[in-house]
Coordinates of N, CA and C in Angstrom, one line a residue:
M105 N 121.5 154.2 98.0 CA 122.2 152.6 97.9 C 120.7 151.8 97.5
T106 N 120.8 151.1 96.8 CA 119.7 150.5 96.1 C 119.5 149.2 97.1
D107 N 118.3 148.5 96.8 CA 118.2 147.4 97.4 C 119.0 146.0 96.7
W108 N 118.9 146.2 95.9 CA 120.3 145.1 94.9 C 121.8 145.2 95.6
I109 N 122.2 146.5 96.1 CA 123.4 146.7 96.6 C 123.1 146.1 98.1
E110 N 123.0 146.4 99.2 CA 121.9 146.4 100.2 C 122.1 144.8 100.5
S111 N 121.6 144.2 99.6 CA 121.3 142.6 99.4 C 122.7 141.5 99.3
G112 N 123.3 142.6 99.1 CA 124.8 141.2 98.6 C 124.6 141.1 97.3
G113 N 123.9 141.7 96.4 CA 124.3 141.3 94.9 C 123.2 140.8 94.4
R114 N 122.4 140.2 95.6 CA 120.9 139.2 95.4 C 119.7 140.1 94.9
L115 N 119.0 139.6 94.8 CA 117.6 140.4 94.6 C 117.1 140.4 95.3
A116 N 116.5 141.2 96.3 CA 115.3 141.3 97.3 C 114.1 139.9 96.9
R117 N 114.2 139.2 97.6 CA 112.1 138.2 97.5 C 111.1 139.2 97.7
P118 N 110.3 138.6 97.0 CA 108.7 139.1 98.0 C 108.6 138.5 99.0
R119 N 108.0 139.2 100.0 CA 107.9 139.4 101.1 C 106.3 139.2 101.4
S120 N 105.5 138.0 102.3 CA 104.2 138.2 102.4 C 104.0 139.2 103.8
A121 N 103.1 139.2 103.8 CA 102.4 139.9 104.8 C 103.2 140.0 106.3
N122 N 103.3 138.7 106.9 CA 104.2 138.1 107.9 C 105.1 137.8 107.6
G123 N 106.1 138.6 106.8 CA 107.4 138.7 106.6 C 108.0 137.3 105.9
T124 N 107.3 136.1 105.7 CA 108.1 134.9 105.2 C 107.7 135.0 103.6
S125 N 108.8 134.5 103.1 CA 108.9 134.3 101.8 C 107.7 133.5 101.1
A126 N 107.2 134.2 99.6 CA 105.7 133.0 99.0 C 106.4 132.1 99.1
R127 N 107.6 131.7 98.4 CA 107.9 130.0 98.5 C 107.7 129.7 100.0
R128 N 107.9 130.1 101.0 CA 108.3 129.3 101.8 C 106.5 129.0 102.1
A129 N 106.0 130.1 102.2 CA 104.5 130.2 102.7 C 103.4 129.0 101.7
G130 N 103.9 129.0 100.4 CA 103.5 128.3 99.8 C 103.5 126.6 99.8
L131 N 104.8 126.3 100.2 CA 105.3 125.0 100.7 C 104.4 124.4 102.1
M132 N 104.6 125.7 103.2 CA 103.8 125.3 104.6 C 102.4 124.8 103.9
M133 N 101.8 125.7 103.1 CA 99.9 125.1 102.8 C 100.2 123.9 102.3
V134 N 100.9 123.5 101.0 CA 101.2 121.8 100.8 C 101.8 121.0 101.9
V135 N 102.2 121.4 102.3 CA 102.6 120.5 103.8 C 101.6 120.2 104.7
L136 N 100.4 121.2 104.8 CA 99.6 121.5 105.8 C 97.8 120.4 104.8
G137 N 98.3 120.8 103.9 CA 97.3 120.0 102.8 C 97.4 118.5 103.3
L138 N 98.6 118.0 102.7 CA 99.4 116.9 102.9 C 98.7 116.0 104.5
T139 N 98.8 116.5 105.5 CA 99.1 116.6 106.6 C 97.5 116.5 107.3
M140 N 96.6 116.9 106.6 CA 95.2 117.0 106.3 C 94.5 115.8 105.8
S141 N 94.9 115.3 104.6 CA 94.5 114.6 103.8 C 94.7 113.2 104.8
V142 N 95.9 113.2 105.0 CA 96.2 111.7 105.8 C 95.5 111.8 107.1
L143 N 95.4 112.8 107.7 CA 94.0 112.5 109.1 C 92.9 112.2 108.8
V144 N 92.3 113.1 107.5 CA 91.0 112.4 107.0 C 90.8 110.9 106.5
A145 N 92.0 110.3 105.9 CA 91.9 109.3 105.4 C 91.9 108.3 106.6
A146 N 92.7 108.4 107.8 CA 93.1 108.0 109.1 C 91.7 107.4 109.7
V147 N 91.1 108.8 109.5 CA 89.4 108.5 110.4 C 88.7 107.5 109.5
Q148 N 88.6 107.7 108.7 CA 88.0 106.7 107.5 C 88.1 105.3 107.3
I149 N 89.5 105.2 108.0 CA 90.1 104.0 108.0 C 89.5 103.5 109.3
A150 N 89.7 104.1 110.3 CA 89.3 104.1 111.5 C 87.6 103.4 111.5
Q151 N 86.9 104.1 110.7 CA 85.5 103.9 111.2 C 85.1 103.1 110.3
A152 N 86.3 102.2 109.3 CA 85.6 101.2 108.6 C 85.7 100.2 109.1
R153 N 86.4 99.8 110.2 CA 86.1 98.2 111.2 C 84.7 98.0 111.4
D154 N 84.1 99.0 111.7 CA 82.9 98.5 111.7 C 81.8 99.5 111.1
P155 N 81.4 99.4 110.4 CA 80.9 100.3 109.3 C 79.2 100.7 109.8
D156 N 78.6 99.5 110.0 CA 77.5 99.4 110.5 C 77.3 99.0 111.8
G157 N 78.0 99.1 112.5 CA 77.5 99.2 114.3 C 77.5 98.3 114.6
R158 N 77.4 97.2 114.0 CA 76.8 95.7 114.6 C 77.8 94.6 115.4
Y159 N 79.1 95.5 115.9 CA 80.0 94.8 116.5 C 79.7 95.7 117.8
A160 N 79.6 96.4 118.1 CA 79.1 97.7 119.0 C 78.7 97.3 120.4
N161 N 77.5 96.7 119.9 CA 76.4 95.6 120.5 C 76.7 94.3 121.1
S162 N 77.0 93.5 120.8 CA 77.9 92.4 120.8 C 78.2 92.0 122.4
P163 N 77.3 91.2 123.1 CA 77.8 91.1 124.3 C 79.1 90.5 124.4
L164 N 80.1 89.8 123.8 CA 81.0 89.5 123.4 C 82.2 91.0 122.8
K165 N 81.8 92.1 122.9 CA 82.7 93.0 122.2 C 84.0 93.1 123.3
E166 N 83.5 93.5 124.7 CA 84.8 93.4 125.4 C 85.3 92.5 125.7
W167 N 85.1 90.9 125.4 CA 85.9 89.8 125.8 C 87.0 90.0 124.1
F168 N 86.3 90.4 122.9 CA 87.2 90.1 122.2 C 88.1 91.5 122.1
D169 N 87.9 92.7 122.6 CA 88.8 93.5 123.2 C 90.0 93.5 123.9
R170 N 89.8 92.4 124.3 CA 90.4 91.5 125.4 C 91.4 90.2 125.0
L171 N 91.2 89.9 123.8 CA 92.0 89.0 123.6 C 93.4 89.2 122.9
R172 N 94.2 88.7 123.4 CA 95.4 88.8 122.6 C 96.7 87.4 123.2
S173 N 96.9 87.7 121.6 CA 98.3 86.0 121.8 C 99.5 87.0 122.2
G174 N 100.6 85.8 121.7 CA 102.3 86.3 122.5 C 102.7 87.3 121.3
K175 N 102.0 87.7 120.4 CA 102.2 88.8 119.3 C 101.8 90.3 119.7
G176 N 100.4 90.1 121.0 CA 100.3 91.3 121.2 C 98.5 91.2 121.2
P177 N 97.9 92.4 121.2 CA 96.5 92.3 121.0 C 95.4 91.9 119.5
C178 N 94.8 91.2 119.2 CA 94.1 90.9 118.5 C 93.3 91.8 118.2
C179 N 92.6 92.8 118.6 CA 92.3 94.4 118.5 C 90.9 93.5 118.7
S180 N 89.6 93.6 117.2 CA 88.2 93.4 118.2 C 88.1 92.5 116.7
D181 N 86.4 92.2 117.4 CA 85.7 90.9 116.0 C 86.1 91.8 114.9
A182 N 85.8 92.7 114.8 CA 85.7 93.7 113.4 C 87.0 92.8 112.4
D183 N 87.8 92.8 113.2 CA 89.2 92.8 112.7 C 89.7 91.7 112.2
G184 N 88.6 90.7 112.5 CA 89.1 88.8 112.3 C 88.2 88.9 112.0
S185 N 88.5 87.5 111.1 CA 87.8 87.0 110.1 C 87.5 85.3 110.6
A186 N 86.0 85.0 110.8 CA 85.8 83.4 110.7 C 86.1 82.6 109.8
V187 N 86.8 81.6 110.4 CA 87.7 80.3 109.1 C 86.8 79.2 109.4
S188 N 86.5 79.0 107.6 CA 85.7 77.1 107.9 C 86.4 76.3 108.6
D189 N 86.1 75.2 109.0 CA 86.5 74.1 109.7 C 87.5 73.6 108.8
V190 N 87.2 73.8 107.4 CA 87.8 73.2 105.9 C 89.1 73.8 105.7
D191 N 89.5 75.2 106.1 CA 90.6 76.0 106.0 C 90.7 76.0 107.0
W192 N 91.2 75.4 108.1 CA 92.5 75.7 109.2 C 92.1 74.3 109.6
E193 N 93.6 73.6 109.9 CA 93.8 71.9 110.7 C 95.0 72.6 111.3
S194 N 95.5 71.2 112.1 CA 96.4 71.2 113.7 C 96.8 69.8 112.7
K195 N 98.4 70.0 113.2 CA 99.1 68.8 112.6 C 100.7 69.2 113.6
D196 N 100.3 68.0 114.4 CA 102.0 67.6 115.0 C 102.0 69.1 116.0
G197 N 100.6 69.5 116.9 CA 100.6 70.6 117.5 C 100.7 72.0 117.0
H198 N 100.6 72.0 115.5 CA 101.1 73.2 115.1 C 99.8 73.5 113.7
Y199 N 99.3 74.9 114.1 CA 97.8 75.4 113.5 C 98.7 75.8 111.8
R200 N 97.3 75.5 110.7 CA 97.8 76.3 109.4 C 96.2 76.5 108.8
V201 N 96.4 78.0 108.6 CA 94.9 78.1 107.8 C 95.5 78.6 106.3
R202 N 94.1 78.5 105.6 CA 94.2 78.5 104.4 C 93.0 80.2 104.5
L203 N 93.8 81.1 103.4 CA 93.7 82.2 103.3 C 93.4 82.7 101.8
D204 N 92.6 83.4 101.4 CA 92.7 83.4 99.7 C 93.6 82.0 99.0
G205 N 93.3 81.0 99.5 CA 93.6 79.7 98.7 C 95.0 79.6 98.8
T206 N 95.9 80.1 99.9 CA 97.1 79.9 100.0 C 97.0 79.5 101.9
W207 N 97.7 78.2 101.8 CA 97.9 77.7 103.2 C 99.4 78.4 103.9
I208 N 98.8 79.4 105.3 CA 99.6 80.1 106.0 C 99.9 78.9 107.3
D209 N 101.4 78.9 107.9 CA 101.9 78.1 108.8 C 101.6 79.5 109.9
V210 N 100.7 79.2 111.2 CA 100.4 79.9 112.1 C 101.8 80.0 113.0
P211 N 102.5 81.4 113.7 CA 103.1 80.9 114.4 C 102.4 80.7 115.9
D212 N 103.6 79.8 116.5 CA 103.1 79.3 117.7 C 102.7 80.5 118.6
E213 N 103.4 81.7 119.0 CA 102.9 82.4 119.5 C 102.2 83.6 119.2
A214 N 101.3 83.1 117.9 CA 99.9 84.2 117.6 C 98.7 83.3 118.2
V215 N 98.8 81.9 118.3 CA 97.7 81.4 118.9 C 97.0 82.1 120.1
V216 N 96.0 82.0 120.6 CA 95.4 82.8 121.8 C 94.8 81.2 122.5
T217 N 95.4 81.6 123.2 CA 95.5 80.1 124.4 C 94.3 80.4 125.1
E218 N 93.4 81.5 125.2 CA 91.9 81.1 126.1 C 90.6 80.7 125.3
P219 N 90.1 80.3 126.2 CA 88.9 79.6 125.6 C 88.1 80.4 124.7
N220 N 87.5 79.4 123.3 CA 87.0 80.3 122.5 C 85.5 80.0 122.6
R221 N 85.1 81.9 123.0 CA 83.6 81.9 123.7 C 82.6 81.9 122.2
V222 N 83.4 81.9 120.8 CA 82.5 82.2 119.9 C 81.9 80.6 118.9
G223 N 83.0 79.8 119.3 CA 83.2 78.5 119.2 C 83.7 78.2 117.7
R224 N 83.6 79.2 117.0 CA 84.1 79.2 115.3 C 85.8 79.4 115.6
A225 N 86.3 79.3 114.6 CA 87.7 79.6 114.7 C 87.7 80.7 114.3
M226 N 88.6 81.3 113.9 CA 89.0 82.7 113.9 C 90.3 83.1 113.8
V227 N 90.8 84.3 112.4 CA 91.8 84.5 112.4 C 92.2 86.2 111.9
W228 N 93.5 86.9 112.5 CA 93.4 87.9 112.2 C 95.0 88.2 111.9
P229 N 94.8 88.0 110.3 CA 96.2 88.3 109.4 C 95.9 89.9 108.9
I230 N 97.8 89.8 109.0 CA 98.0 91.2 108.9 C 98.7 91.2 106.9
K231 N 97.9 91.7 106.1 CA 98.6 91.8 105.1 C 99.8 92.4 105.0
S232 N 100.5 92.6 104.0 CA 101.7 94.0 103.2 C 102.2 93.3 102.2
Y233 N 103.1 94.3 102.1 CA 104.5 93.9 100.9 C 104.9 92.3 100.7
M234 N 105.3 91.9 102.0 CA 106.0 90.7 102.2 C 104.8 89.7 102.1
G235 N 103.9 89.8 101.9 CA 103.0 88.6 102.5 C 102.0 88.7 103.5
V236 N 101.7 87.9 103.8 CA 100.0 87.8 105.1 C 101.1 87.2 105.8
T237 N 101.1 87.4 107.4 CA 100.9 87.2 108.5 C 100.2 87.0 109.7
I238 N 100.2 86.4 110.3 CA 99.1 86.0 111.2 C 99.2 86.7 112.9
R239 N 98.6 88.0 112.9 CA 98.9 88.4 114.3 C 98.1 87.7 115.8
C240 N 97.3 86.8 115.0 CA 96.5 86.3 116.2 C 95.7 84.8 115.7
F241 N 95.5 83.8 116.6 CA 94.5 82.6 115.8 C 93.8 82.1 117.0
M242 N 92.8 82.2 116.6 CA 91.5 80.9 118.1 C 91.4 79.4 116.9
P243 N 91.5 78.9 117.4 CA 91.5 77.4 116.7 C 89.5 77.2 117.2
G244 N 88.6 76.7 116.6 CA 87.2 76.6 116.9 C 87.1 75.3 117.3
S245 N 85.9 74.8 117.4 CA 85.7 73.6 118.0 C 85.7 72.8 117.5
M246 N 85.0 72.8 115.7 CA 85.0 71.8 115.1 C 84.2 71.0 114.9
T247 N 83.1 71.5 115.3 CA 82.1 70.8 115.2 C 80.7 70.7 114.5

C-alpha cells in the first residue's frame, strides 16, 4: 500500500524532527516572536517611568509610593505631574484640573486626602481612547 491510501486519501504532510508539522512549527515561532516583542516593550515602558533615576533617591519616594486615593494607588512621583496653581481650582468642594488646555472634573474618589508633603498640586491622569480620567489628584497649597 502507498502512503496516500493509508492516510485516507490525503497526502501525508511533511513532519519536522520532533513530529510536529512544519506549518505548526512556523506558527509556534511566530507566537514566540510576538510574545518576546511584547515582553521587551513592557520592560522598556517600565524603565521609562524613571529614565534618569532622579526619583529613586528622593527622600519622599516611599511616601509617593504609598499614596492612594479612593481609586487605588497613585503609583509614584514619576507617574504624576505637577500642576501650576492657574491650572487647577476648587469650586463648591469639588476640584477640576486643566490638562493639555482642557478642563477636567476630578472625581471625588480620586482626591488624595493625605496631607501634601511637596506643596505643589499633583495629578495622575490616565489617558485612553475614551479620553482622560484622573486616578489621583492632590491639591496644592496655592502659595
